[in-house]
Coordinates of C-alpha atoms in Angstrom, one line a residue:
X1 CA 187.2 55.1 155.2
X2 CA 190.0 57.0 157.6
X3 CA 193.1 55.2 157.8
X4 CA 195.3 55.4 160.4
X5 CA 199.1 55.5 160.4
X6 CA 200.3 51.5 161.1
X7 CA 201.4 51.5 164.7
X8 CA 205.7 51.0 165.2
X9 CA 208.7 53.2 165.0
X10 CA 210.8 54.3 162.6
X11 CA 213.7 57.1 161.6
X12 CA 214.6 60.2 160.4
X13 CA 218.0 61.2 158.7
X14 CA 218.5 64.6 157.8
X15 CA 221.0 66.3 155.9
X16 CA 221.1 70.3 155.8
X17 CA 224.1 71.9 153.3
X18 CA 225.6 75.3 153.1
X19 CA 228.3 77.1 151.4
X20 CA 231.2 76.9 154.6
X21 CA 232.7 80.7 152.5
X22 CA 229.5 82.5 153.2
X23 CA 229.4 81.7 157.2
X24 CA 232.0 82.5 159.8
X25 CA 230.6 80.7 162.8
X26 CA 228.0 78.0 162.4
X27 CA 225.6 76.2 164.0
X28 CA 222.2 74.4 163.6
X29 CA 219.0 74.0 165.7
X30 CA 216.4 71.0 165.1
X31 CA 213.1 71.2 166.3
X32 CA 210.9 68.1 165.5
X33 CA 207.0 68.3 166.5
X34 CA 204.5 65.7 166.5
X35 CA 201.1 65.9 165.6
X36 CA 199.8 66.7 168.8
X37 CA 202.1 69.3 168.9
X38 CA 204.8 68.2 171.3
X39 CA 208.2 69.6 170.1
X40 CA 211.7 68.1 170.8
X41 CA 215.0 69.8 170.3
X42 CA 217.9 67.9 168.5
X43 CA 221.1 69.4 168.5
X44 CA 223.2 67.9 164.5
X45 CA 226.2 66.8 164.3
X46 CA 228.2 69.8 162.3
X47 CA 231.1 70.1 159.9
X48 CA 232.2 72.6 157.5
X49 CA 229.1 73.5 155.0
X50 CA 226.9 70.1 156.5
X51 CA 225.0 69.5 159.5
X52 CA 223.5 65.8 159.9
X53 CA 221.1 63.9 162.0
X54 CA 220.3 60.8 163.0
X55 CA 216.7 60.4 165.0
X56 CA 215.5 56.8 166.0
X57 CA 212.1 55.2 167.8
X58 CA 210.0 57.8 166.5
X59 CA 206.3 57.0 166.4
X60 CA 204.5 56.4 163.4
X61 CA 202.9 59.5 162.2
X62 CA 203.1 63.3 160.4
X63 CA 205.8 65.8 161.9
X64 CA 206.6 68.9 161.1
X65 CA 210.6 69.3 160.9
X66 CA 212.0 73.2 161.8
X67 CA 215.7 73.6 161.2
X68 CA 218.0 76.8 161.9
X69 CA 221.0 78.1 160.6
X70 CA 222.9 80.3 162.7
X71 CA 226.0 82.2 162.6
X72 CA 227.5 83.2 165.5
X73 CA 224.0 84.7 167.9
X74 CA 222.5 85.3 164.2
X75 CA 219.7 83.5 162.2
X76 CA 221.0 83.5 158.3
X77 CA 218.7 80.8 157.1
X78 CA 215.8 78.5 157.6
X79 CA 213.8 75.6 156.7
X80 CA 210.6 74.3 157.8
X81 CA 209.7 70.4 156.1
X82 CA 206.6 68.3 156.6
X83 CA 207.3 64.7 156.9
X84 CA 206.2 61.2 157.7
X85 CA 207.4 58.4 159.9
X86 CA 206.6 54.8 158.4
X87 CA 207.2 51.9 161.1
X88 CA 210.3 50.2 160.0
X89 CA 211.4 52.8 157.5
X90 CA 213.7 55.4 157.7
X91 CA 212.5 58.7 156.0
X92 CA 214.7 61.5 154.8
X93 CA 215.5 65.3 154.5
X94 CA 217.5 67.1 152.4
X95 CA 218.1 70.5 152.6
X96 CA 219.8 73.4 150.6
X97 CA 220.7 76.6 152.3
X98 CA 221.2 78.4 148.9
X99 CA 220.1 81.6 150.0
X100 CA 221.8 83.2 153.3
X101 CA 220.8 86.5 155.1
X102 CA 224.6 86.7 155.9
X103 CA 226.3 88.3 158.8
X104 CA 229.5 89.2 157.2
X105 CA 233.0 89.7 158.4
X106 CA 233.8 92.9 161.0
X107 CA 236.8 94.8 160.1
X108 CA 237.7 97.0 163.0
X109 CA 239.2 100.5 161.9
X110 CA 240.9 102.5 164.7
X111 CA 242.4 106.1 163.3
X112 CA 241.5 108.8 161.1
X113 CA 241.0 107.5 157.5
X114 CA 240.9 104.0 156.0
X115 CA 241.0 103.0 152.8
X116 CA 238.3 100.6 150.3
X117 CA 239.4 98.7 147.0
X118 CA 237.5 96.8 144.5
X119 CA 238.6 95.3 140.9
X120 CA 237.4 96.7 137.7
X121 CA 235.0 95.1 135.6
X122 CA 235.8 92.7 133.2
X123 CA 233.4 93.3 130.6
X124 CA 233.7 97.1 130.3
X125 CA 235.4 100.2 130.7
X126 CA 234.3 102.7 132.9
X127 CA 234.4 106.2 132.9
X128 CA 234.3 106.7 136.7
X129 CA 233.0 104.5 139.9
X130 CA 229.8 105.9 142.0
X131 CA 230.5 104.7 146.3
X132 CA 228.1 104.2 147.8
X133 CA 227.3 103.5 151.9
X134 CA 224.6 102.8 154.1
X135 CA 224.8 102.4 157.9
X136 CA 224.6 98.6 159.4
X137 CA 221.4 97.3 159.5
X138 CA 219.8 100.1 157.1
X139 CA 218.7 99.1 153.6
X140 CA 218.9 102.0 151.6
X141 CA 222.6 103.0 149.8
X142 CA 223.6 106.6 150.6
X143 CA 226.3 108.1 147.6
X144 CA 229.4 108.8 149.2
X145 CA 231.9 109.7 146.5
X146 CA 232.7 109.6 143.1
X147 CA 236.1 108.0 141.8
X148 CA 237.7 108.5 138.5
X149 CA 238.4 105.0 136.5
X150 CA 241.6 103.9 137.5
X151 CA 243.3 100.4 136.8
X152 CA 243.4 100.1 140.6
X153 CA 240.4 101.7 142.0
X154 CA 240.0 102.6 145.6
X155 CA 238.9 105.6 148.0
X156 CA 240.4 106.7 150.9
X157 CA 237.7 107.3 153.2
X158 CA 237.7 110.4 155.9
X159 CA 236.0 111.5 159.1
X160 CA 234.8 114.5 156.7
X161 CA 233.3 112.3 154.5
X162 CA 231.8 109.8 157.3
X163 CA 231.4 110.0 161.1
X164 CA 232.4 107.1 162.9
X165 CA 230.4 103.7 163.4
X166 CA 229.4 100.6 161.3
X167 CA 229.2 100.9 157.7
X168 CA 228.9 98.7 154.4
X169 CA 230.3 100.0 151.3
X170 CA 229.2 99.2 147.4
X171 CA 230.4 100.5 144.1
X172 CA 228.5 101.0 140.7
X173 CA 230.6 101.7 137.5
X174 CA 229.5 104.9 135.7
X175 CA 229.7 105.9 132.1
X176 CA 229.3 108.7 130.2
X177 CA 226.5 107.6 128.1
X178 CA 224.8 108.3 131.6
X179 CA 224.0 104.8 132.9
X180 CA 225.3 103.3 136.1
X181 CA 225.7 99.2 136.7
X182 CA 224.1 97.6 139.5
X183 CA 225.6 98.1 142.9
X184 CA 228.2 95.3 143.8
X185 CA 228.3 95.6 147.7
X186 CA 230.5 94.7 150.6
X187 CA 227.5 92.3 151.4
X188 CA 227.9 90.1 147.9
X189 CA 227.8 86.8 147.5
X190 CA 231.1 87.7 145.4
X191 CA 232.8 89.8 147.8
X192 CA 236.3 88.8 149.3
X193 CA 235.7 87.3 150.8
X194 CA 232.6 85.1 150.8
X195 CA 230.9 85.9 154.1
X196 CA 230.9 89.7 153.7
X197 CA 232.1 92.3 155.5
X198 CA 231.5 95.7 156.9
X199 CA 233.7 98.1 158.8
X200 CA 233.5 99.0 162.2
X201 CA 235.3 102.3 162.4
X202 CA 236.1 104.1 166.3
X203 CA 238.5 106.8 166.4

């Protein structure tokens, strides 16, 4: 026996949630398709961290529910939900953005030198930090310098140590036993702040 959906209408409300820290300048697309794959756009109602929507009159039948996260002209998350539309029930979607390909904060740098900071760790003492760099967009880290331990860490960075351009910056703790911590980057979910950032440096 192949049963059919019962013919009538009913809803959709939708619920997608971020962390507001981690994105500078967000937005969200909805794109709801049918089973015979006709698609409609739905643009969300958005506040900090929470996007919502409220769809009405919508057949009886399967969808397949595609919803973007942008920041700014950047994609940092998506979601794609199978669902089904009872007649004279409203069926819901709850989504968790947990995990964001972030776009991070752009600190301009004019001039000659500039200088990074980060905190020492709490659970140990160091015997020197390893900085490291990578160019936007690249994924591998490129050791820039090493820093002696220092209650107040920081490097002042020089165009003899790096040319100009766009650059993220992360810092392992070193000790003398030889082994080096995981990299705790510019890009970190615990960076200050939230969203990231990277320099842009023009002379």
């Amino acid at each position: 026996v192949e049963l059919e959906p019962v013919a009538g209408t009913g809803s959709l409300e939708l619920q997608a949630e971020w962390n507001t820290d981690q994105v500078i300048d967000p937005s969200v697309e909805i794109v709801i398709t049918d089973s015979s794959d006709q698609q409609t756009s739905h643009a969300p109602y958005v506040e900090p961290g929470m996007a919502t929507l409220s769809v009405s009159e919508l057949d009886s039948g399967y969808y397949r529910v595609q919803v973007r996260l942008y920041d700014g002209d950047d994609e940092v998350a998506g979601a794609v939900e199978a669902m089904r539309i009872v007649a004279d029930l409203s069926s819901e979607i709850r989504i968790d953005f947990d995990a964001l390909n972030k776009v991070g904060e752009r600190i301009e740098v004019t001039g000659e030198a500039f200088m990074i900071a980060w905190n020492p760790p709490a659970e140990s003492t160091p015997d020197s930090y390893q900085v490291y760099v990578r160019e936007r967009g690249e994924y591998e880290w490129n050791p820039l310098e090493v820093v002696s331990a220092d209650p107040s860490p920081g490097l002042t960075i020089t165009q003899e140590m790096l040319d100009y351009g766009a650059w993220e910056f992360a810092v392992a703790s070193q000790h003398d036993d030889g082994s080096e911590s995981d990299l705790h980057s510019s890009m970190a979910d615990d960076a200050i702040p939230e969203t990231g950032w990277y320099v842009q440096w023009e002379g």
